[in-house]
Short mmCIF file of C-alpha atoms in Angstrom, two decimals:
data_model
loop_
_atom_site.label_atom_id
_atom_site.label_comp_id
_atom_site.label_asym_id
_atom_site.label_seq_id
_atom_site.Cartn_x
_atom_site.Cartn_y
_atom_site.Cartn_z
CA VAL A 1 -0.72 -43.97 -12.24
CA GLU A 2 0.15 -43.56 -8.55
CA LEU A 3 3.52 -45.17 -9.06
CA ARG A 4 4.40 -42.68 -11.81
CA GLU A 5 3.42 -39.77 -9.59
CA LYS A 6 5.58 -41.09 -6.76
CA LYS A 7 8.55 -41.43 -9.11
CA LYS A 8 8.03 -37.90 -10.39
CA LYS A 9 7.92 -36.56 -6.83
CA LYS A 10 11.14 -38.40 -5.97
CA LYS A 11 12.86 -36.95 -9.04
CA LYS A 12 11.70 -33.45 -8.12
CA LYS A 13 12.97 -33.84 -4.56
CA LYS A 14 16.28 -35.19 -5.80
CA LYS A 15 16.61 -32.35 -8.29
CA LYS A 16 15.88 -29.76 -5.58
CA LYS A 17 18.57 -31.25 -3.35
CA THR A 18 21.22 -31.15 -6.07
CA ASP A 19 20.21 -27.64 -7.14
CA SER A 20 20.53 -26.30 -3.61
CA LYS A 21 24.17 -27.37 -3.29
CA GLN A 22 26.48 -24.40 -3.65
CA PRO A 23 30.22 -24.30 -4.20
CA ALA A 24 32.28 -24.36 -1.01
CA THR A 25 33.60 -20.83 -1.51
CA SER A 26 30.14 -19.28 -1.67
CA MET A 27 29.04 -21.31 1.36
CA THR A 28 32.03 -19.99 3.29
CA LYS A 29 31.30 -16.46 2.12
CA ASN A 30 27.70 -16.81 3.26
CA LYS A 31 28.84 -18.07 6.67
CA LEU A 32 31.17 -15.11 6.97
CA GLU A 33 28.46 -12.64 5.99
CA ASP A 34 25.97 -14.27 8.36
CA ALA A 35 28.46 -14.22 11.23
CA LEU A 36 29.31 -10.55 10.66
CA LYS A 37 25.61 -9.62 10.46
CA TYR A 38 25.07 -11.57 13.68
CA LEU A 39 27.85 -9.60 15.36
CA ASP A 40 26.59 -6.27 14.01
CA LEU A 41 23.06 -7.02 15.22
CA TRP A 42 24.43 -7.95 18.64
CA GLU A 43 26.24 -4.60 18.78
CA SER A 44 23.44 -2.42 17.45
CA ASP A 45 20.13 -4.06 18.39
CA ARG A 46 20.35 -6.56 21.22
CA LYS A 47 16.62 -6.53 21.70
CA ASN A 48 16.14 -8.24 18.32
CA TRP A 49 19.38 -10.22 18.46
CA LYS A 50 19.16 -13.98 18.96
CA PHE A 51 21.96 -16.33 19.95
CA ARG A 52 23.12 -18.51 17.06
CA LYS A 53 25.68 -21.16 17.94
CA ASN A 54 26.88 -21.58 14.32
CA SER A 55 27.62 -17.88 13.97
CA GLN A 56 29.41 -17.78 17.30
CA ASN A 57 31.48 -20.83 16.37
CA TYR A 58 32.41 -19.28 13.04
CA LEU A 59 33.50 -16.06 14.74
CA LEU A 60 35.55 -17.95 17.32
CA ALA A 61 37.19 -20.12 14.68
CA ASN A 62 38.12 -17.16 12.47
CA CYS A 63 38.77 -14.37 14.96
CA TYR A 64 42.53 -14.40 14.31
CA ASP A 65 42.15 -14.06 10.54
CA ARG A 66 42.27 -10.39 9.62
CA SER A 67 41.14 -11.12 6.06
CA LYS A 68 37.84 -12.49 7.38
CA ILE A 69 37.21 -10.35 10.44
CA LYS A 70 38.32 -6.80 9.78
CA LYS A 71 39.49 -4.39 12.45
CA THR A 72 36.09 -2.76 12.99
CA HIS A 73 34.34 -6.10 13.40
CA PHE A 74 37.14 -7.35 15.64
CA LYS A 75 36.46 -4.48 18.06
CA ASN A 76 32.83 -5.61 18.28
CA PHE A 77 33.99 -9.20 18.63
CA LEU A 78 36.09 -8.24 21.66
CA LYS A 79 33.01 -6.67 23.25
CA TYR A 80 30.99 -9.78 22.39
CA ILE A 81 33.39 -12.26 24.00
CA VAL A 82 33.38 -10.43 27.34
CA ALA A 83 30.17 -12.30 28.16
CA LEU A 84 31.48 -15.60 26.76
CA SER A 85 31.21 -18.29 29.39
CA GLY A 86 31.44 -22.03 29.79
CA ILE A 87 33.35 -24.23 27.41
CA SER A 88 33.44 -21.62 24.66
CA GLY A 89 35.11 -19.11 26.95
CA GLU A 90 37.60 -21.66 28.23
CA ARG A 91 38.51 -22.85 24.72
CA THR A 92 38.92 -19.30 23.46
CA ARG A 93 41.17 -18.37 26.38
CA LYS A 94 43.28 -21.53 25.98
CA GLU A 95 43.63 -21.02 22.23
CA ALA A 96 44.75 -17.42 22.74
CA GLU A 97 47.23 -18.50 25.42
CA ASP A 98 48.64 -21.16 23.08
CA ILE A 99 49.07 -18.63 20.28
CA VAL A 100 50.88 -16.20 22.57
CA ARG A 101 53.14 -18.95 23.94
CA ASP A 102 53.95 -20.32 20.46
CA PHE A 103 54.74 -16.85 19.17
CA ASP A 104 57.03 -16.12 22.09
CA GLU A 105 58.91 -19.37 21.42
CA LYS A 106 59.24 -18.68 17.68
CA VAL A 107 60.43 -15.10 18.09
CA ASP A 108 63.76 -16.43 19.25
CA THR A 109 64.32 -18.43 16.07
CA THR A 110 65.41 -16.42 13.05
CA GLU A 111 64.58 -19.14 10.53
CA LYS A 112 61.16 -17.75 9.74
CA GLU A 113 60.62 -15.40 6.80
CA LYS A 114 59.31 -11.86 7.30
CA THR A 115 55.90 -12.69 5.85
CA ASP A 116 55.47 -15.53 8.30
CA LYS A 117 56.50 -13.23 11.13
CA LYS A 118 54.05 -10.54 10.05
CA ALA A 119 51.12 -12.96 9.87
CA ALA A 120 52.11 -14.52 13.18
CA LYS A 121 52.46 -11.09 14.76
CA LEU A 122 48.93 -10.11 13.66
CA LYS A 123 47.56 -13.33 15.10
CA TYR A 124 49.59 -12.79 18.26
CA ASN A 125 48.27 -9.23 18.68
CA ARG A 126 44.70 -10.43 18.39
CA ALA A 127 45.35 -13.23 20.87
CA VAL A 128 46.76 -10.74 23.38
CA LYS A 129 43.68 -8.53 23.02
CA ILE A 130 41.39 -11.52 23.48
CA LEU A 131 43.26 -12.53 26.64
CA GLU A 132 43.00 -9.00 27.99
CA VAL A 133 39.24 -8.99 27.48
CA LEU A 134 38.70 -12.46 28.91
CA SER A 135 40.92 -11.78 31.92
CA ASN A 136 38.86 -8.83 33.16
#
């Protein structure tokens, strides 16, 4: 009888694990929503805000993507990274510098299509703003 109960418990646990798996797109959407809520809470209610490394990493990894971090959130992001220190601050600064340098090198070549230039220009503009904030 005990053996049956143990097997049933294992099956239930296994079923719960497989049920909890979500498609990658919804997981990414949840990470985006969580990161934006994290940023909004930081901006509006710092007393109740708590540092979350995963949210910060998501914001730093996607800060150049206008489709993920809209203009209004990007303004808050710029305020947020002012206090960025340590390795995260160094990596963010270096990444922005690399984007600016790469863009400046590619501007000279006319092989790129307009759409590529527009996307690169948006990324470049964000990188410049990030460098301005981190340089102060």
